Amino acid sequence: MSTRKNETMVRARINGEEVAFLCEPRETLLDVLRNDLELTGVKEGCGNGNCGACNVIMDGVLVNSCLVLAVEAEGRSITTVEGLAAPDRLHPLQQSFLEHAALQCGVCTPGFLVAAKSLLDHNPHPTEHEVRYWLAGNLCRCTGYDKIVRAVLDAADKMDGN
Amino acid sequence: MSVVADQDMKEFKVIGSRPIRHDGIDKVTGRALYGADIRLPGLLYGKVLRSPHAHARIRRIDASKALALPGVKAVATGADLPSLSDTVKALGEGSVNLKYQSTGLLADDKVLFHGHPVAAVAATSIHIAEEALALIEVDYELLPPVLDVRTAMQEGAPILLDDLRTRELGDQIGTQRTNVAEHIRHQRGDLARGFAEADMIVEREFTTSTVHQGYIEPQNATALWNGDGLITVWTSTQGAHSVRSQLAELLLLPETRIKVIPMEIGGGFGGKINVYLEPLAAILSLKAGHKPVKLVMNRAEVLMATGPTSGSVIRVKMGVTRDGRITAAEVWMAYEAGAYPGSPVGSGMNVVLSPYRIENLQIDGYDVVVNKPRAAAYRAPGGTNAAYAAEAVIDELAEKVGLDPLAFRLLNGAQEGDRRGDGPAFRRIGYLETVRAIQESDHYRTPLTGPHRGRGVASGYWGNWGGKSSVSASVNADGQVNLVEGSTDIGGSRTSIAMQLAETLGISEQDVKPYVVDTDSVGYNDVTGGSRTTFGTGWAVYELGLKLKEEMLARVHTPMAYSQPMAYSQPKTSASPSKKLRLSSTTTARSWRAPRPTPRNTAPVSPRTSWTSKWIPRRRAIWSTPACWTTACRSRPICR
Ligand code: FES
Ligand code: FES
């Protein structure tokens, strides 16, 4: 049952697939990803740009999807945590997060992974300082960050070796 | 409790290893389902109208315009909840007065904090629900708010709860209207004499603020009140059984009619024990014609209306002799309970000076209501404020008498037989041994070089709550084990519990598949909190493992009629195959790749299990019926 007003059709490329969806102008990209496209790996922690749990990569740029309107996705290419690796594999970052126990409750993890992926896309050999600086937009209440930083550095090393 | 010696540690195969957690792949791929991720057919979306005032009387609520908005299916107010009597129940990590808990969920005649729920709406979309909130008219009579514990205790302070009287030193009940819900005192020795013996007295006052738990995942609840009277609730919680008990008490229903399905939980830190949304979702579902209703807080709602820990004022006065012996201590502590009684001041009183042996001691604690949300558990509830105050004074005393902080603690530290601040005597706690070990450690002795380097010493007391846990397990024909538990996994407990079962059974933790299940599918479990889960649920799973082994051996004995007893061994260590049984074992692949079924027309992959060993040919037949045992344990607290 549709109860939407002023619906707009939006076409975008999401995790490599062409997708079309209807949305209201007031809906955020996060709303649409979670509620309409069932990409619930994208999390909402704050809805106001503070926590980074909703991070996605849009045309190569790391964004908080809670601060992007769904209509702004028109013609864009978007990567969420679900699109980091082929379904039967893990991205080296995902593997590294597991090995370094870089998650406890795990609700911040999709955002950290997407943010870290974006970092390594821009800078494949980051220093610890650069990792910490880049991930400053992501909040984790459980881990204390250290294991996350180590997991990212280790993944960068391993990806370098491949 | 026996102490685990180093020697015993070496015998562990699984404990002490660092396996990849069982829920890890779901959590790094985004597949894990948290409470807000749930979707159900016919789902309605709820939103809560909250008071913009910290203290006000509600004269009138008119929801007729909201109800008339197309898409709105139900509106609930305090009048829709059963009216409950003044009964105090133990729930989660503390206890709660049911009447207060109910009026905290949906206001009755007064709102007591900014963000206090006044009404809730269910509609076909979240946007319609939000629009409907704006159409609900509430007529408030504003009252002066009381926002800190000092003001709340003053004579003539505005009163939050008309029926509140001070419970004074046990059972005496005051007669005056007040904001002080309770006054507790622990006392021993002779305070005046103790201070008279002191060469030096230090007295300091500390103020701590209200602090929120700050978990990243906001509270959420989805409920279906079915036409047959059964209620199902999906929620992110620290304790599904506790949610069930709270719902049963608040809705006046038998627990058996309520099923709580714990979703993954995005942090709690004590703040996800009390229910906030679950009863509202249930009532809305009933009023909306038995449709499922989902409520998710936004961040602002989380911060204004859930948690927090108590703000507090603590005064610590201590006397010492010139050579550094504590002669007396007097502590006065007042904790903000929030809008309703129940701050963790009692726990703060247990903590405050328990690491020290003090003959002459008096601790006074006050539980005080203020116009803030009702305080919730938060990482050693009430303990951190107390330890901060006491340790700051201890530090100052050590410095004044010219003693190293560790030497000061060796002189005054508690040991076996000494009494905690609240009375009970310690058993063996190893405190002084720890202090001596620190004295000898390089971490303490290495000279400090370079700028911004320092070293601090603090001591603290905390107990393990123990609590109740139930687990069950089925051994499958492939030799692997399904483990069913009810302790919600807030940071890896599925694996720490599975490891304990694996260790007991002598198999790999990867051969145990742990599940956290709903309240209908496992026996009662207390909340994941109070530092209890790895210990309490671990104890239950250890006993379960022993029973499983016993039963498996008995079953193998009976049909085969062996004359000699059989032993049970760790995998890969079986020295004499003719006398030892083992479950299968597998190893974890370093790099994960989803396993695939073997395609037809290719040779079958050799089985991973070792069950086909030749000496008991019919063993598979014996095991084809899964075996299942349940054990529950009430674990003992470490300290009495
Ligand atoms: S949900 Fe978008 S930044 Fe927190
Ligand atoms: S793992 Fe819980 S918030 Fe990061």
Coordinates of N, CA and C in Angstrom, one line a residue, chain B residues 165-343:
Chain B
R165 N 7.1 9.3 50.1 CA 7.6 9.6 51.4 C 8.9 8.9 51.6
T166 N 9.8 9.4 52.4 CA 11.2 8.9 52.5 C 11.1 7.5 53.3
R167 N 11.7 6.5 52.7 CA 12.0 5.3 53.5 C 13.3 5.5 54.2
E168 N 13.2 5.6 55.5 CA 14.3 6.0 56.3 C 14.9 4.8 57.0
L169 N 16.2 4.6 56.8 CA 16.9 3.5 57.5 C 16.1 2.3 57.6
G170 N 15.7 1.7 56.5 CA 15.0 0.5 56.6 C 13.5 0.7 56.4
D171 N 12.7 0.5 57.5 CA 11.3 0.5 57.3 C 10.5 1.8 57.7
Q172 N 11.2 2.6 58.5 CA 10.5 3.8 58.9 C 10.1 4.6 57.7
I173 N 8.9 5.1 57.7 CA 8.4 5.9 56.5 C 8.1 7.3 57.0
G174 N 8.6 8.3 56.4 CA 8.4 9.6 56.7 C 7.0 10.0 56.5
T175 N 6.6 11.2 57.0 CA 5.2 11.7 56.8 C 5.1 12.8 55.8
Q176 N 6.3 13.5 55.6 CA 6.3 14.7 54.7 C 6.3 14.3 53.3
R177 N 5.8 15.2 52.4 CA 6.0 15.1 51.0 C 7.5 15.4 50.7
T178 N 8.1 14.7 49.8 CA 9.5 14.9 49.7 C 10.0 14.4 48.3
N179 N 11.2 14.7 48.0 CA 11.9 14.2 46.8 C 12.9 13.1 47.1
V180 N 13.1 12.9 48.4 CA 14.1 11.9 48.9 C 13.3 10.6 49.1
A181 N 13.6 9.6 48.2 CA 12.9 8.4 48.2 C 13.4 7.4 49.3
E182 N 14.7 7.5 49.6 CA 15.2 6.6 50.5 C 16.5 7.1 51.1
H183 N 16.7 6.8 52.4 CA 18.0 7.1 53.1 C 18.5 5.8 53.7
I184 N 19.7 5.4 53.3 CA 20.3 4.2 53.7 C 21.6 4.5 54.5
R185 N 21.9 3.8 55.6 CA 23.2 4.0 56.3 C 23.9 2.7 56.6
H186 N 25.2 2.7 56.3 CA 26.1 1.6 56.8 C 27.0 2.3 57.9
Q187 N 27.1 1.6 59.0 CA 27.8 2.2 60.1 C 28.6 1.1 60.9
R188 N 29.8 1.4 61.3 CA 30.5 0.5 62.2 C 31.5 1.3 63.0
G189 N 31.9 0.8 64.2 CA 32.9 1.4 65.0 C 32.4 2.7 65.6
D190 N 33.4 3.6 65.9 CA 33.1 4.8 66.6 C 33.7 6.0 65.8
L191 N 32.9 6.7 65.1 CA 33.4 7.7 64.2 C 34.2 8.8 64.9
A192 N 33.6 9.2 66.0 CA 34.2 10.4 66.8 C 35.6 10.0 67.3
R193 N 35.7 8.7 67.8 CA 36.9 8.3 68.3 C 38.0 8.1 67.2
G194 N 37.5 7.6 66.1 CA 38.4 7.4 64.9 C 39.0 8.7 64.4
F195 N 38.1 9.7 64.3 CA 38.6 11.0 63.8 C 39.5 11.7 64.9
A196 N 39.2 11.4 66.2 CA 40.1 11.9 67.3 C 41.5 11.3 67.2
E197 N 41.6 10.1 66.7 CA 42.9 9.4 66.6 C 43.7 9.9 65.4
A198 N 43.0 10.6 64.5 CA 43.7 11.0 63.3 C 44.7 12.1 63.5
D199 N 45.8 12.1 62.8 CA 46.7 13.2 62.8 C 46.3 14.2 61.7
M200 N 45.6 13.8 60.8 CA 45.3 14.6 59.6 C 43.9 14.2 59.1
I201 N 43.1 15.2 58.7 CA 41.7 14.9 58.2 C 41.6 15.6 56.8
V202 N 41.1 14.9 55.8 CA 40.8 15.5 54.5 C 39.4 15.3 54.2
E203 N 38.7 16.4 53.8 CA 37.3 16.3 53.5 C 37.1 17.0 52.1
R204 N 36.5 16.3 51.2 CA 36.3 16.9 49.8 C 34.9 16.6 49.4
E205 N 34.4 17.4 48.5 CA 33.1 17.2 47.9 C 33.2 17.0 46.4
F206 N 32.5 16.1 45.8 CA 32.6 15.8 44.4 C 31.2 15.9 43.8
T207 N 31.1 16.4 42.6 CA 29.8 16.4 41.8 C 30.0 15.7 40.5
T208 N 29.1 14.8 40.2 CA 29.2 14.1 38.9 C 27.9 14.4 38.1
S209 N 28.0 14.4 36.8 CA 26.9 14.8 36.0 C 26.1 13.5 35.6
T210 N 24.9 13.8 35.1 CA 24.2 12.7 34.4 C 24.9 12.3 33.1
V211 N 25.1 11.1 32.9 CA 25.8 10.6 31.7 C 25.0 9.5 31.0
H212 N 24.9 9.6 29.7 CA 24.2 8.6 29.0 C 25.0 7.5 28.5
Q213 N 24.4 6.3 28.4 CA 25.2 5.1 28.0 C 25.8 5.2 26.6
G214 N 25.0 5.9 25.7 CA 25.6 6.2 24.4 C 25.8 5.1 23.4
Y215 N 25.0 4.0 23.6 CA 25.1 2.9 22.6 C 24.8 3.5 21.2
I216 N 25.3 2.9 20.1 CA 25.1 3.5 18.8 C 23.7 3.1 18.2
E217 N 23.2 2.0 18.6 CA 21.9 1.6 18.1 C 20.7 2.1 19.0
P218 N 19.8 3.0 18.4 CA 18.7 3.5 19.2 C 17.8 2.3 19.6
Q219 N 17.0 2.6 20.7 CA 16.0 1.6 21.1 C 15.0 1.4 20.0
N220 N 14.5 0.1 20.0 CA 13.5 -0.2 19.0 C 12.6 -1.3 19.6
A221 N 11.4 -1.4 19.1 CA 10.5 -2.6 19.4 C 9.5 -2.7 18.4
T222 N 9.2 -4.0 18.0 CA 8.1 -4.3 17.1 C 7.2 -5.3 17.8
A223 N 5.9 -5.1 17.8 CA 5.0 -6.0 18.5 C 3.8 -6.4 17.7
L224 N 3.4 -7.6 17.9 CA 2.2 -8.1 17.3 C 1.3 -8.7 18.4
W225 N 0.2 -8.0 18.7 CA -0.8 -8.6 19.6 C -1.8 -9.3 18.8
N226 N -1.7 -10.6 18.7 CA -2.4 -11.4 17.8 C -3.9 -11.5 18.3
G227 N -4.8 -11.9 17.3 CA -6.2 -12.0 17.6 C -6.4 -13.1 18.7
D228 N -5.5 -14.1 18.8 CA -5.7 -15.2 19.7 C -5.1 -14.8 21.1
G229 N -4.7 -13.6 21.3 CA -4.3 -13.1 22.6 C -2.8 -13.3 22.8
L230 N -2.1 -13.9 21.9 CA -0.7 -14.1 22.1 C 0.1 -12.9 21.5
I231 N 1.1 -12.5 22.3 CA 1.9 -11.3 21.9 C 3.3 -11.7 21.5
T232 N 3.8 -11.3 20.3 CA 5.1 -11.5 20.0 C 5.8 -10.2 19.9
V233 N 7.0 -10.1 20.4 CA 7.8 -8.8 20.4 C 9.2 -9.1 19.9
W234 N 9.6 -8.3 18.9 CA 11.0 -8.3 18.4 C 11.7 -7.1 19.0
T235 N 12.8 -7.2 19.6 CA 13.5 -6.1 20.2 C 14.9 -6.3 20.4
S236 N 15.7 -5.2 20.4 CA 17.1 -5.3 20.8 C 17.2 -5.1 22.3
T237 N 17.6 -6.1 23.0 CA 17.5 -6.0 24.5 C 18.7 -6.7 25.1
Q238 N 19.0 -6.4 26.3 CA 20.0 -7.1 27.1 C 19.4 -8.4 27.7
G239 N 18.1 -8.5 27.7 CA 17.5 -9.7 28.3 C 16.1 -9.9 27.8
A240 N 15.9 -10.9 27.0 CA 14.6 -11.2 26.4 C 13.6 -11.6 27.5
H241 N 14.1 -12.4 28.5 CA 13.1 -12.9 29.5 C 12.8 -11.7 30.4
S242 N 13.7 -10.8 30.6 CA 13.4 -9.6 31.4 C 12.3 -8.8 30.7
V243 N 12.4 -8.6 29.4 CA 11.4 -7.9 28.7 C 10.1 -8.6 28.8
R244 N 10.1 -9.9 28.7 CA 8.8 -10.7 28.9 C 8.2 -10.4 30.3
S245 N 9.1 -10.5 31.3 CA 8.5 -10.2 32.7 C 8.0 -8.8 32.8
Q246 N 8.7 -7.8 32.3 CA 8.3 -6.5 32.4 C 6.9 -6.3 31.7
L247 N 6.8 -6.8 30.5 CA 5.6 -6.7 29.7 C 4.4 -7.4 30.5
A248 N 4.7 -8.5 31.0 CA 3.6 -9.3 31.8 C 3.1 -8.4 33.0
E249 N 4.1 -7.8 33.7 CA 3.7 -7.0 34.8 C 3.0 -5.8 34.4
L250 N 3.5 -5.1 33.4 CA 2.9 -3.8 33.0 C 1.6 -4.0 32.3
L251 N 1.4 -5.1 31.6 CA 0.1 -5.3 30.8 C -0.8 -6.2 31.6
L252 N -0.4 -6.7 32.8 CA -1.2 -7.6 33.6 C -1.6 -8.8 32.8
L253 N -0.6 -9.5 32.2 CA -0.8 -10.7 31.4 C 0.0 -11.8 31.9
P254 N -0.4 -13.1 31.7 CA 0.6 -14.1 32.0 C 1.8 -14.2 31.1
E255 N 2.9 -14.4 31.7 CA 4.2 -14.4 30.8 C 4.1 -15.4 29.7
T256 N 3.4 -16.5 29.9 CA 3.3 -17.5 28.8 C 2.7 -17.0 27.6
R257 N 1.9 -16.0 27.7 CA 1.2 -15.4 26.5 C 2.1 -14.5 25.7
I258 N 3.3 -14.3 26.2 CA 4.2 -13.3 25.5 C 5.5 -14.0 25.1
K259 N 5.8 -13.8 23.8 CA 7.1 -14.3 23.3 C 7.9 -13.2 22.9
V260 N 9.1 -13.1 23.4 CA 10.1 -12.1 23.0 C 11.2 -12.7 22.2
I261 N 11.4 -12.1 21.0 CA 12.4 -12.6 20.1 C 13.6 -11.5 20.2
P262 N 14.7 -11.9 20.7 CA 15.8 -10.9 20.8 C 16.5 -10.8 19.4
M263 N 16.5 -9.6 18.9 CA 17.2 -9.3 17.7 C 18.7 -9.0 18.1
E264 N 19.6 -8.9 17.1 CA 20.9 -8.5 17.5 C 20.8 -7.1 18.2
I265 N 21.8 -6.9 19.1 CA 21.7 -5.6 19.8 C 23.0 -4.8 19.6
G266 N 22.7 -3.5 19.3 CA 23.8 -2.6 19.0 C 24.3 -1.8 20.2
G267 N 24.7 -2.6 21.2 CA 25.2 -1.9 22.4 C 24.1 -1.7 23.4
G268 N 24.5 -1.7 24.7 CA 23.5 -1.5 25.7 C 24.1 -0.8 27.0
F269 N 25.2 -1.4 27.5 CA 25.9 -0.8 28.6 C 25.0 -0.6 29.8
G270 N 24.0 -1.4 29.9 CA 23.0 -1.3 31.0 C 21.7 -0.6 30.6
G271 N 21.8 0.2 29.5 CA 20.7 1.0 29.1 C 19.6 0.2 28.4
K272 N 19.8 -1.0 28.0 CA 18.8 -1.8 27.3 C 18.3 -2.9 28.1
I273 N 18.0 -2.6 29.4 CA 17.3 -3.6 30.3 C 15.9 -3.1 30.5
N274 N 15.7 -1.9 30.9 CA 14.3 -1.4 31.0 C 13.6 -1.3 29.7
V275 N 12.3 -1.6 29.7 CA 11.5 -1.5 28.5 C 11.1 0.0 28.4
Y276 N 11.1 0.5 27.2 CA 10.6 1.8 26.9 C 9.5 1.8 25.8
L277 N 9.8 1.0 24.7 CA 8.9 1.0 23.6 C 8.0 -0.2 23.5
E278 N 8.5 -1.3 24.1 CA 7.8 -2.6 23.9 C 6.3 -2.6 24.3
P279 N 6.0 -2.0 25.5 CA 4.6 -2.0 25.9 C 3.8 -1.1 25.0
L280 N 4.4 0.0 24.5 CA 3.6 0.9 23.6 C 3.3 0.2 22.3
A281 N 4.3 -0.5 21.8 CA 4.1 -1.2 20.5 C 3.0 -2.2 20.7
A282 N 3.0 -2.9 21.8 CA 2.0 -4.0 22.0 C 0.6 -3.3 22.1
I283 N 0.5 -2.3 22.9 CA -0.9 -1.6 23.0 C -1.3 -1.1 21.7
L284 N -0.4 -0.5 20.9 CA -0.8 0.1 19.6 C -1.2 -1.0 18.7
S285 N -0.5 -2.2 18.8 CA -0.9 -3.3 17.9 C -2.3 -3.8 18.2
L286 N -2.6 -3.8 19.5 CA -4.0 -4.3 19.9 C -5.0 -3.3 19.4
K287 N -4.7 -2.0 19.6 CA -5.7 -0.9 19.3 C -5.9 -0.8 17.7
A288 N -4.8 -1.2 17.0 CA -4.8 -1.0 15.6 C -5.4 -2.3 14.9
G289 N -6.1 -3.1 15.7 CA -6.7 -4.3 15.1 C -5.7 -5.4 14.8
H290 N -4.8 -5.7 15.8 CA -3.9 -6.8 15.7 C -3.0 -6.7 14.6
K291 N -2.5 -5.5 14.2 CA -1.5 -5.4 13.2 C -0.2 -5.2 13.9
P292 N 0.9 -5.7 13.3 CA 2.2 -5.5 13.9 C 2.6 -4.0 13.9
V293 N 3.2 -3.5 14.9 CA 3.6 -2.1 15.0 C 5.1 -2.0 15.4
K294 N 5.8 -1.2 14.7 CA 7.2 -1.0 14.9 C 7.5 0.4 15.4
L295 N 8.3 0.5 16.5 CA 8.7 1.8 17.0 C 10.2 1.8 17.1
V296 N 10.8 2.9 16.5 CA 12.3 3.0 16.6 C 12.5 4.5 17.1
M297 N 13.3 4.6 18.1 CA 13.7 6.0 18.6 C 14.7 6.6 17.6
N298 N 14.6 7.9 17.6 CA 15.7 8.6 16.9 C 16.7 9.0 18.0
R299 N 17.9 9.5 17.6 CA 19.0 9.8 18.5 C 18.5 10.8 19.6
A300 N 17.8 11.8 19.2 CA 17.4 12.8 20.2 C 16.5 12.1 21.3
E301 N 15.6 11.2 20.9 CA 14.7 10.6 21.8 C 15.6 9.7 22.8
V302 N 16.6 9.0 22.2 CA 17.4 8.2 23.0 C 18.1 9.0 24.1
L303 N 18.6 10.2 23.7 CA 19.3 11.0 24.7 C 18.4 11.7 25.7
M304 N 17.2 12.0 25.3 CA 16.4 12.8 26.2 C 15.5 11.9 27.1
A305 N 15.3 10.6 26.7 CA 14.3 9.8 27.4 C 14.7 8.4 27.8
T306 N 15.9 8.0 27.6 CA 16.3 6.7 28.1 C 17.6 6.8 28.9
G307 N 18.0 5.7 29.6 CA 19.1 5.8 30.5 C 18.8 6.8 31.5
P308 N 19.6 7.7 31.9 CA 21.1 7.7 31.9 C 21.6 7.1 33.2
T309 N 22.8 7.4 33.6 CA 23.2 7.1 34.9 C 23.0 8.3 35.8
S310 N 23.0 8.1 37.1 CA 22.7 9.1 38.1 C 23.8 10.2 38.1
G311 N 23.4 11.4 38.1 CA 24.3 12.5 38.5 C 24.4 12.3 40.1
S312 N 25.4 12.9 40.7 CA 25.5 12.7 42.1 C 26.3 13.8 42.8
V313 N 26.1 13.9 44.1 CA 27.0 14.7 45.0 C 27.5 13.7 46.0
I314 N 28.9 13.7 46.2 CA 29.5 12.8 47.2 C 30.5 13.6 48.0
R315 N 30.3 13.4 49.3 CA 31.3 14.0 50.2 C 32.1 12.9 50.9
V316 N 33.4 13.0 50.9 CA 34.2 12.0 51.6 C 35.1 12.7 52.6
K317 N 35.1 12.2 53.8 CA 35.9 12.7 54.9 C 36.7 11.6 55.4
M318 N 38.0 11.7 55.5 CA 38.9 10.6 56.0 C 39.9 11.1 56.9
G319 N 40.3 10.3 57.9 CA 41.3 10.7 58.9 C 42.4 9.6 58.8
V320 N 43.7 10.1 58.9 CA 44.9 9.2 58.9 C 45.8 9.5 60.0
T321 N 46.6 8.6 60.5 CA 47.7 8.8 61.4 C 48.9 9.3 60.6
R322 N 49.9 9.8 61.3 CA 51.1 10.3 60.6 C 51.7 9.2 59.7
D323 N 51.7 8.0 60.2 CA 52.3 6.9 59.5 C 51.4 6.3 58.4
G324 N 50.2 6.9 58.2 CA 49.5 6.5 57.0 C 48.3 5.5 57.3
R325 N 48.0 5.3 58.5 CA 46.8 4.4 58.8 C 45.5 5.1 58.8
I326 N 44.5 4.6 58.0 CA 43.2 5.2 58.0 C 42.5 4.9 59.4
T327 N 42.1 6.0 60.1 CA 41.4 5.8 61.4 C 39.9 5.9 61.3
A328 N 39.4 6.6 60.3 CA 38.0 6.8 60.2 C 37.6 7.3 58.8
A329 N 36.4 7.1 58.4 CA 35.9 7.6 57.2 C 34.4 7.9 57.3
E330 N 34.0 9.0 56.7 CA 32.6 9.3 56.7 C 32.2 9.7 55.3
V331 N 31.2 9.1 54.7 CA 30.8 9.4 53.3 C 29.3 9.8 53.3
W332 N 29.0 10.8 52.5 CA 27.7 11.2 52.3 C 27.4 11.2 50.8
M333 N 26.5 10.5 50.4 CA 26.3 10.4 48.9 C 24.8 10.6 48.5
A334 N 24.5 11.5 47.6 CA 23.1 11.6 47.2 C 23.1 11.4 45.7
Y335 N 22.3 10.5 45.2 CA 22.2 10.2 43.8 C 20.9 10.6 43.2
E336 N 21.0 11.1 42.0 CA 19.8 11.4 41.2 C 19.2 10.1 40.7
A337 N 17.9 9.9 41.1 CA 17.2 8.8 40.5 C 16.5 9.1 39.2
G338 N 16.5 10.3 38.8 CA 15.6 10.7 37.7 C 14.2 10.9 38.2
A339 N 13.2 10.7 37.3 CA 11.8 11.1 37.7 C 11.2 10.1 38.7
Y340 N 11.8 8.9 38.8 CA 11.2 7.9 39.7 C 12.3 7.3 40.6
P341 N 11.9 6.9 41.8 CA 12.9 6.3 42.7 C 13.7 5.1 42.1
G342 N 14.9 4.9 42.6 CA 15.6 3.7 42.1 C 17.0 4.0 41.6
S343 N 17.7 5.0 42.1 CA 19.1 5.2 41.6 C 19.9 4.1 42.2

